[in-house]
XYZ file of C-alpha atoms in Angstrom:
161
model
C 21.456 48.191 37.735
C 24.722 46.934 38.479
C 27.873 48.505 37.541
C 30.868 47.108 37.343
C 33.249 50.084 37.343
C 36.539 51.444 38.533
C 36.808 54.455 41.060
C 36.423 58.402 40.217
C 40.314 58.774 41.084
C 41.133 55.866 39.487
C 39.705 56.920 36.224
C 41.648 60.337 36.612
C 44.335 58.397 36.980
C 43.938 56.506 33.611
C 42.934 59.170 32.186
C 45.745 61.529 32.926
C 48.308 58.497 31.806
C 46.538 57.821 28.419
C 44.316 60.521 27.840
C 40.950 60.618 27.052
C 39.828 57.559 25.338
C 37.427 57.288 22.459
C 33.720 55.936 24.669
C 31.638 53.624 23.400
C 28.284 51.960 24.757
C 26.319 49.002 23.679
C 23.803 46.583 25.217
C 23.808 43.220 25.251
C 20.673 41.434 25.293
C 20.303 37.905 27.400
C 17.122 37.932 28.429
C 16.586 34.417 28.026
C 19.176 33.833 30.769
C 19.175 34.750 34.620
C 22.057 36.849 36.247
C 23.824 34.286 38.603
C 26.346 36.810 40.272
C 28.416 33.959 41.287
C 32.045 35.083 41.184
C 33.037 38.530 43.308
C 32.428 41.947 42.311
C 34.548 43.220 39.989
C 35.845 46.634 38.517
C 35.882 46.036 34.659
C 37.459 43.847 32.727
C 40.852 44.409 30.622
C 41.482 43.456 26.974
C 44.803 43.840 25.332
C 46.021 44.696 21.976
C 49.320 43.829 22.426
C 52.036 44.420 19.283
C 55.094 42.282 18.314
C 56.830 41.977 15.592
C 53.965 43.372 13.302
C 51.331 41.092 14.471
C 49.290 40.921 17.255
C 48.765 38.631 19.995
C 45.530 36.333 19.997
C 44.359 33.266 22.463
C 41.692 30.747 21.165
C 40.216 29.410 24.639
C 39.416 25.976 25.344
C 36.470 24.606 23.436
C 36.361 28.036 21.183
C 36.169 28.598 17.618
C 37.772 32.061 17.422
C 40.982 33.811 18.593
C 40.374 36.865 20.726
C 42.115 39.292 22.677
C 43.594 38.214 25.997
C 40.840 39.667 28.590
C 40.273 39.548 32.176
C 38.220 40.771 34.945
C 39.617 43.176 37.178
C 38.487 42.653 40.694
C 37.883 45.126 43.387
C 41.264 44.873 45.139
C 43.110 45.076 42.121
C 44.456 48.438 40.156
C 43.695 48.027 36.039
C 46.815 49.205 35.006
C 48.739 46.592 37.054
C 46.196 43.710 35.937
C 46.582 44.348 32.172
C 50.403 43.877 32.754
C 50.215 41.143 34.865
C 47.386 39.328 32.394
C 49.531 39.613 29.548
C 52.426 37.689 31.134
C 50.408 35.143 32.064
C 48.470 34.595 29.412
C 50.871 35.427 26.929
C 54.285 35.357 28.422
C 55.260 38.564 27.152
C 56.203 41.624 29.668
C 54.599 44.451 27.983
C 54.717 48.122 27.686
C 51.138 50.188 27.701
C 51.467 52.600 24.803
C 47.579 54.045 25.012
C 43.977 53.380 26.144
C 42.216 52.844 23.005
C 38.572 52.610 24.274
C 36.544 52.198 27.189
C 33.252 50.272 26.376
C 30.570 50.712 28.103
C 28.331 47.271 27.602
C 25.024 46.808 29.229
C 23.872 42.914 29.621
C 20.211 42.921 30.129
C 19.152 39.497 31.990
C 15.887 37.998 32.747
C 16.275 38.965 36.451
C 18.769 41.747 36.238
C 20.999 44.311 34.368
C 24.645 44.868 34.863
C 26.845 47.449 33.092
C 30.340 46.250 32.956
C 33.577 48.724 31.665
C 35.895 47.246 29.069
C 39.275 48.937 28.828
C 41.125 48.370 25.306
C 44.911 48.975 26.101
C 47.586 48.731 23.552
C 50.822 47.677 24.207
C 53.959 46.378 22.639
C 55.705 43.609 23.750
C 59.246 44.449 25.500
C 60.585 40.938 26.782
C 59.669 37.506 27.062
C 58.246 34.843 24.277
C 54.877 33.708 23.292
C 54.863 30.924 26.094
C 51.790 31.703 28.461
C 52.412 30.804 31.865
C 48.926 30.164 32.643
C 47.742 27.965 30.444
C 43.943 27.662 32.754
C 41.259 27.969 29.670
C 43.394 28.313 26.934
C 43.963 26.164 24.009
C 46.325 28.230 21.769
C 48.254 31.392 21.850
C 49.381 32.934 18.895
C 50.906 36.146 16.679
C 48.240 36.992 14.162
C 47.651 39.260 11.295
C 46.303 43.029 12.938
C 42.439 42.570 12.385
C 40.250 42.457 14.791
C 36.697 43.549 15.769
C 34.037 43.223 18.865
C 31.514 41.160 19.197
C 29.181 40.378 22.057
C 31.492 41.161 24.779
C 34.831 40.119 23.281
C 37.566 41.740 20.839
C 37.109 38.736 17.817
C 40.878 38.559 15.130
C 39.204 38.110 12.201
C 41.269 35.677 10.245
């Protein structure tokens, strides 16, 4: 199995930041599809809560039918902390401030030809500068301050409105 995961000391790291977060694990099944591996190893992938003004921050992406949490792959060369600030600017335009690691899940996507276990990290943050104007617009359709309800579902944090 593959994992997609960051470093022992990096972990330690996180963890001695934010605490222990609450685990979680599910599995994904897509056996019906095959495992391309066609973009680089990665480490995990970041989503963000991110807080302003009593709402939170959601992106509907290009061709989607739901708002979601901004969330991005974290490769290899990259530390998670610095990625989940740097993918909120872009894809929100706000500079943010970390407040706590909410959850690490642990999902397991079982393909025809392969499995991969991939960590999500679930940060929440408030926004301390800038305005809803995402600077990299690449995939998304909308960006938006929502009502605070949200849930997961098949690899992505849904806002349920």
């Amino acid at each position: 199995m593959k994992r997609e995961k960051p470093s022992e000391e990096e972990l330690e790291d996180i963890y001695q930041r934010f605490g222990d977060p609450e685990i979680k694990e599910e599995e994904i099944i897509l056996s019906t599809l095959k495992y391309q591996g066609d973009y680089p190893e990665c480490k995990g992938e970041v989503a963000l809560l991110i807080r302003n003004k009593g709402k939170i921050v959601g992106i509907k992406h290009q061709g989607g039918e739901k708002f979601v949490l901004p969330m991005r792959r974290v490769w290899k060369d990259e530390e998670i902390i610095k990625k989940a600030e740097r993918e909120a600017k872009e894809k929100t335009g706000f500079e943010i401030e970390i407040k706590s690691l909410k959850e690490i899940r642990k999902v397991r996507f079982e393909f025809s030809n392969e499995e991969l276990e991939r960590w999500h990290f679930l940060f929440e943050a408030e926004s301390i500068g800038g305005n809803l104007e995402p600077e990299d617009m690449e995939g998304i359709e909308e960006a938006k301050l929502l009502e605070e309800e949200w849930y997961w579902n098949n690899g992505f944090y849904i806002i349920g409105i």
